Amino acid sequence: MTRPTYVTIGAGQTAAVAARNLRRRGFDGRIVLVGDEPYVPYQRPPLSKEFLAGTETEDGLWILPQSWIADNDVEILTGAAVTRVDTATRTVELDGQAALRADAVLFATGGSPRTLPVPGPRPELVHYLRTLDDSRRLATQLAPGRRLAIIGAGFIGLEIASTAQACGVSVTVFEAGAVPLAPVLGPEMGAVMTQLHRDHGVDVRTSVSVTAVRTTDTGVQIDLSGGGTFEADAVVIGIGITPNVAVAAASGLAVEDGIVVDAVGRTSVPGVFAAGDVARRFSARAGRHVRVEHFDNASRQGVAVASAMLGRDAPSDDPHWFWSDQYGLNTQFVGTAAGRPVIRGDLAALDFTGFYFEGPVLCGAFSVERGEDISAAREMLGRTVDPRALCDEDTDLWDLVYEDADEHADEDAEAQVRA
């Protein structure tokens, strides 16, 4: 009897987690991960932090140890480009290599950095950060006294700023918005993070648009809205990513700012799935399709889609959660930001949690150096919570979690009795 074959297009976090969970759930068929990079699956978060700073080696990045790959009979094709999938036969066509006939196909193609046109004779001075090789190239610029410009003050840009500053680099960040991170954290917490960078010597310039970038024989020149040109030794462009949908579109899948899938990762074509950064997944929590670009989402959707590929629906629709490490401080966020947060802890000392509310309902939380608060907040999202109790440092947040859980259990028991 022929073994069934499952193929992933992409060999990153989502594909690796899916492969691991297929084996955990008893799938004994052939698993092939096809990646266009020359590496087996690796973690991306350290690329802007520990790996970029040189405090973590390449060996610490690998998601699937070589021993696990061998023991679990998983094939990984590196440096391979998929051109399209014949969805009628689920044949994965590769550029210059033999096609793979699959029983199920998972698109886990991720995204690529948005780019800017940068003419000039020194393209090596223009950096993006998405891959291991990108991080290696950027690391060569992080020498004391160098001048680094960063266009875009999202989490990637600010993490790079933190890492570069610690290496003795003079860093200037340009952000078109009035407050960095405000679309994600709200203006109050965005302002806190901006001040953190300024306090560490980073020149953060807000409400400034970049009109042109070019390299010269000696560096990089950046033209700014309102006039003026800034000169640097190198530039990092961090203005977001776009989902890698070209192969999906060529294969006839439904594409709309990502590959459109249901709650567990099924596309419009039977036997073809998508998950991770590239997937626009239906979220019952949000009441619409969403595309999420966080590490945690990639992992959770890798688990969910592995179950779906085996015919077991186990959707993951948890609140969004992510973290960032900057200047030795750990920040975490869960849920959504709404309104002005109420503060537990010491904001000035950067030891606090801000809780967000929609009316009386807790909808999100952001912390600096208080990861345990985020764990408790995750359990309370969607519930009516007394803000005064959250702000009271004498209140154990887990008491609130279990108190509310007990109340819900009593209500459910009463409802069952009445029924």
XYZ file of C-alpha atoms in Angstrom:
419
model
C 0.000 0.000 0.000
C 1.361 3.434 -0.968
C 2.072 5.738 1.946
C 0.138 9.036 1.839
C 2.303 12.102 1.240
C 1.847 15.501 2.902
C 3.827 18.421 1.490
C 4.358 21.848 3.002
C 5.242 24.774 0.752
C 7.490 26.729 3.058
C 9.796 25.391 5.749
C 9.482 27.897 8.575
C 7.853 27.947 11.993
C 4.361 26.933 10.867
C 5.559 24.088 8.642
C 7.876 22.741 11.332
C 5.175 22.807 14.008
C 2.700 21.167 11.620
C 5.193 18.389 10.816
C 5.911 17.786 14.483
C 2.214 17.580 15.314
C 1.400 15.315 12.379
C 3.840 12.806 13.835
C 2.531 13.329 17.359
C -0.977 12.574 16.150
C 0.098 9.311 14.580
C 0.500 10.217 10.899
C 2.976 7.675 9.509
C 2.986 8.779 5.893
C 5.616 10.733 4.017
C 6.179 14.361 5.123
C 8.114 16.718 2.851
C 8.913 20.322 3.774
C 9.883 22.457 0.774
C 11.737 25.675 1.566
C 13.337 28.272 -0.676
C 16.026 29.156 1.874
C 19.174 27.022 2.226
C 18.337 26.129 5.834
C 16.150 23.733 7.779
C 13.381 25.448 9.806
C 14.643 28.095 12.229
C 13.228 30.650 14.662
C 12.927 34.237 13.449
C 12.449 36.217 16.718
C 16.154 36.037 17.720
C 17.202 37.488 14.355
C 16.540 41.034 15.573
C 17.806 40.399 19.094
C 20.154 37.692 20.415
C 21.416 36.369 17.088
C 21.875 39.861 15.661
C 23.796 40.877 18.773
C 26.022 37.805 18.536
C 24.931 36.385 21.908
C 23.168 33.400 20.345
C 24.680 31.079 17.777
C 23.088 29.537 14.725
C 22.733 26.251 16.602
C 20.222 27.865 18.938
C 17.879 28.770 16.070
C 16.919 25.356 14.711
C 13.315 24.331 15.444
C 13.654 20.661 14.547
C 16.853 18.971 15.755
C 18.614 16.833 13.178
C 18.074 13.784 15.373
C 14.314 14.427 15.433
C 14.221 14.884 11.654
C 15.997 11.563 11.160
C 14.054 9.667 13.817
C 10.711 10.906 12.440
C 11.542 10.383 8.770
C 10.801 13.977 7.712
C 12.255 15.152 4.408
C 13.323 18.779 3.997
C 14.086 20.176 0.557
C 16.097 23.375 0.973
C 16.777 25.935 -1.727
C 13.756 24.706 -3.658
C 11.269 26.990 -5.413
C 7.654 25.907 -5.927
C 6.075 27.361 -9.071
C 2.481 26.196 -8.670
C 0.251 23.428 -7.392
C -1.971 21.491 -9.781
C -4.942 21.454 -7.418
C -6.812 18.843 -9.478
C -4.118 16.280 -8.700
C -2.414 18.055 -5.774
C 0.883 17.944 -7.613
C 3.470 20.380 -6.300
C 5.554 21.659 -9.224
C 9.117 22.784 -8.510
C 11.514 24.868 -10.559
C 14.157 22.550 -11.998
C 13.234 19.560 -9.831
C 10.848 16.636 -10.030
C 7.269 17.377 -9.023
C 5.802 15.990 -5.793
C 2.447 14.238 -5.861
C 0.701 14.930 -2.561
C -2.394 13.767 -0.728
C -2.480 17.053 1.213
C -0.655 20.339 0.654
C 0.001 23.033 3.255
C 0.880 26.563 2.161
C 3.114 28.024 4.874
C 4.886 30.548 2.684
C 4.985 33.412 5.189
C 5.696 36.920 3.993
C 8.378 39.138 2.492
C 9.466 42.619 3.618
C 7.870 45.600 1.939
C 10.593 47.344 -0.008
C 11.486 50.850 -1.083
C 13.300 51.803 -4.297
C 16.891 52.659 -3.380
C 19.095 53.601 -6.335
C 22.831 54.070 -6.042
C 26.179 52.266 -6.176
C 26.096 50.616 -2.685
C 23.057 48.302 -2.427
C 24.851 46.355 0.331
C 24.184 49.301 2.673
C 20.392 48.778 2.427
C 19.004 46.161 4.806
C 15.764 44.346 5.508
C 15.336 41.798 8.277
C 13.386 38.644 7.604
C 15.878 35.820 7.114
C 18.932 34.407 8.814
C 21.102 35.756 6.014
C 19.511 39.204 6.435
C 20.510 39.167 10.098
C 24.052 38.073 9.264
C 24.443 40.926 6.773
C 23.038 43.514 9.154
C 25.313 42.354 11.977
C 28.336 43.509 9.978
C 27.062 47.093 10.319
C 26.746 47.030 14.112
C 30.129 48.420 15.069
C 30.732 51.223 17.593
C 30.575 54.659 16.005
C 28.585 53.556 12.961
C 25.454 55.550 12.048
C 22.386 53.430 11.394
C 19.078 54.782 10.110
C 15.909 52.742 10.615
C 12.808 53.516 8.573
C 9.743 52.323 10.444
C 9.194 52.146 14.212
C 7.316 48.874 14.449
C 8.473 46.099 16.757
C 11.133 44.836 14.322
C 12.556 48.331 13.810
C 12.613 49.082 17.530
C 14.141 45.722 18.422
C 16.911 46.392 15.911
C 17.356 49.863 17.408
C 17.752 48.350 20.881
C 20.257 45.761 19.668
C 22.259 48.269 17.628
C 22.391 50.816 20.453
C 23.782 48.159 22.787
C 26.546 47.555 20.221
C 27.581 51.207 20.352
C 25.872 52.233 17.116
C 24.367 55.702 16.694
C 20.719 54.982 15.809
C 18.104 57.257 14.260
C 14.559 55.977 13.713
C 12.104 57.605 11.301
C 8.384 56.987 11.813
C 5.557 58.447 9.728
C 3.037 58.134 12.568
C 2.766 60.498 15.500
C 3.391 57.753 18.082
C 5.283 54.523 17.357
C 3.316 51.329 18.058
C 0.101 53.301 18.698
C -1.932 51.180 16.234
C -1.083 48.105 18.303
C -0.643 49.347 21.889
C -2.566 52.617 21.851
C -0.958 56.069 22.111
C -0.222 55.933 25.865
C 1.791 52.722 25.766
C 3.316 53.675 22.433
C 4.605 56.847 24.063
C 6.109 54.809 26.922
C 8.026 52.628 24.480
C 9.166 55.655 22.486
C 10.531 57.325 25.622
C 12.348 54.106 26.530
C 14.309 54.364 23.300
C 15.002 58.060 23.694
C 16.225 57.496 27.247
C 18.764 55.040 25.808
C 20.076 57.566 23.314
C 18.116 56.579 20.204
C 16.982 59.531 18.093
C 13.312 58.713 17.392
C 11.774 61.132 14.887
C 8.014 60.888 14.540
C 5.520 62.354 12.054
C 8.314 62.237 9.477
C 7.867 60.654 6.068
C 10.767 59.435 3.980
C 10.448 60.712 0.415
C 13.540 59.083 -1.101
C 16.495 56.884 -0.212
C 19.703 56.460 -2.178
C 23.193 55.150 -1.633
C 26.385 57.002 -2.443
C 30.014 55.957 -2.526
C 30.291 56.796 1.176
C 26.901 55.888 2.671
C 23.150 56.410 2.533
C 21.166 59.595 2.024
C 17.545 59.841 3.170
C 15.314 62.691 1.997
C 12.653 63.695 4.509
C 9.237 65.292 4.222
C 9.421 68.984 4.943
C 12.904 69.170 3.493
C 16.296 68.073 4.665
C 18.486 65.044 4.035
C 19.810 62.656 6.650
C 23.063 60.789 6.097
C 23.930 57.401 7.594
C 26.402 54.596 7.080
C 23.579 52.076 6.510
C 19.802 51.898 6.567
C 17.285 49.292 7.702
C 13.857 49.414 6.090
C 11.238 47.970 8.411
C 7.830 48.918 7.045
C 6.044 45.601 7.378
C 5.649 42.495 5.265
C 3.400 41.340 2.462
C 2.092 37.754 2.382
C 3.759 35.441 -0.131
C 0.727 34.520 -2.233
C 2.185 34.278 -5.752
C 2.237 30.469 -5.833
C -1.228 30.272 -4.281
C -2.613 32.698 -6.858
C -0.951 30.762 -9.687
C -2.600 27.640 -8.289
C -6.086 29.151 -8.354
C -6.610 29.568 -4.613
C -8.727 32.366 -3.179
C -6.353 35.196 -2.278
C -7.166 38.468 -0.502
C -4.254 39.959 1.444
C -3.288 36.377 2.185
C -4.685 32.960 1.367
C -8.315 32.793 2.471
C -9.000 29.824 4.765
C -11.620 28.681 7.240
C -11.145 28.473 11.012
C -8.797 25.470 10.824
C -6.833 26.358 7.687
C -8.777 24.765 4.820
C -8.598 26.694 1.543
C -11.245 26.786 -1.150
C -9.694 23.622 -2.672
C -10.131 20.230 -0.946
C -6.888 18.818 0.414
C -5.094 22.185 0.270
C -4.456 24.162 3.464
C -2.735 27.358 4.554
C -1.528 28.633 7.928
C 0.793 31.169 9.521
C 1.638 34.667 8.310
C 0.253 33.982 4.829
C -3.185 32.769 5.914
C -6.263 34.972 6.218
C -8.134 32.769 8.650
C -11.744 33.059 9.763
C -11.864 33.996 13.435
C -15.113 33.496 15.308
C -13.690 35.729 18.049
C -13.273 38.617 15.598
C -16.290 37.731 13.474
C -14.263 38.047 10.284
C -11.186 36.783 8.479
C -7.915 37.952 10.010
C -4.261 37.634 9.081
C -1.835 37.620 11.997
C 1.942 37.918 11.738
C 3.053 36.853 15.216
C 5.270 33.913 16.189
C 2.673 32.569 18.629
C -0.004 32.560 15.943
C 2.293 30.694 13.539
C 2.823 27.999 16.149
C -0.820 27.711 17.182
C -2.047 27.575 13.598
C 0.604 24.956 12.806
C -0.957 22.770 15.498
C -4.519 23.437 14.327
C -3.820 22.812 10.660
C -2.033 19.529 11.405
C -5.247 18.288 13.024
C -7.299 19.534 10.060
C -5.043 17.718 7.613
C -5.859 14.537 9.542
C -9.581 15.268 9.416
C -9.880 16.463 12.997
C -11.185 20.000 13.495
C -9.455 21.635 16.465
C -9.523 25.369 15.738
C -7.287 27.744 17.669
C -8.861 31.163 18.107
C -7.048 32.366 21.205
C -6.450 36.079 21.824
C -3.403 37.482 20.068
C -0.270 37.354 22.215
C 3.250 38.490 21.484
C 6.379 39.632 23.268
C 9.411 41.782 22.622
C 12.723 42.200 24.427
C 14.279 45.666 24.350
C 17.081 47.102 26.514
C 16.955 44.062 28.762
C 13.231 44.513 29.440
C 10.578 41.969 28.506
C 7.316 43.367 27.168
C 4.201 41.306 26.463
C 0.790 42.031 24.985
C -2.417 40.019 24.819
C -5.831 40.756 23.311
C -6.615 44.134 21.782
C -5.929 47.717 22.806
C -8.907 49.997 23.424
C -9.133 53.319 25.212
C -6.781 54.536 27.905
C -5.326 51.641 29.913
C -5.535 51.466 33.680
C -2.170 50.860 35.303
C -1.062 48.283 37.845
C 2.452 48.849 39.161
C 4.985 51.607 38.588
C 4.810 53.167 35.127
C 7.825 55.429 35.691
C 9.964 52.510 36.830
C 8.924 50.427 33.808
C 7.489 47.727 36.048
C 3.787 47.715 35.259
C 0.822 46.283 33.396
C -1.722 48.364 31.519
C -5.222 46.853 31.240
C -7.533 47.825 28.366
C -11.318 47.866 28.595
C -14.235 48.008 26.208
C -16.868 49.328 28.581
C -16.688 47.104 31.704
C -15.123 44.196 29.781
C -11.396 43.497 29.863
C -10.136 43.251 26.268
C -6.355 43.437 26.488
C -3.207 43.985 28.531
C 0.348 45.209 27.968
C 3.130 44.638 30.466
C 6.751 45.547 31.049
C 8.574 42.962 33.190
C 5.282 41.416 34.347
C 4.701 38.329 32.280
C 2.685 36.665 35.043
C 0.150 39.508 34.846
C -0.313 38.744 31.161
C -0.944 35.074 31.910
C -3.695 36.052 34.350
C -5.107 38.708 32.025
C -5.402 36.147 29.226
C -7.779 34.130 31.399
C -9.932 37.178 32.176
C -10.341 38.563 28.648
C -13.969 38.996 27.689
C -15.107 39.189 31.312
C -16.381 42.093 33.376
C -13.567 42.975 35.768
C -13.318 45.709 38.402
C -10.486 48.053 37.291
C -9.861 49.031 40.916
C -9.052 45.435 41.790
C -6.659 45.156 38.851
C -4.807 48.301 39.929
C -4.531 47.233 43.565
C -1.115 45.623 44.029
C -2.469 43.798 47.088
C -4.910 41.924 44.841
C -3.714 38.570 43.552
C -4.786 38.553 39.908
C -5.191 34.801 39.986
C -7.758 35.195 42.765
C -9.772 37.283 40.290
C -9.342 34.618 37.626
C -10.593 31.766 39.809
C -13.264 33.859 41.515
C -14.797 34.696 38.151
C -14.410 31.109 36.940
C -16.259 29.850 40.036
C -19.079 32.327 39.421
C -19.438 31.134 35.826
C -19.463 27.509 36.996
C -22.276 28.314 39.489
C -24.262 30.084 36.790
C -23.852 27.108 34.416
C -24.981 24.709 37.154
C -28.069 26.818 37.898
C -28.926 26.975 34.198
C -28.685 23.193 33.921
C -31.012 22.789 36.915
C -33.550 25.194 35.406
C -33.366 23.320 32.076
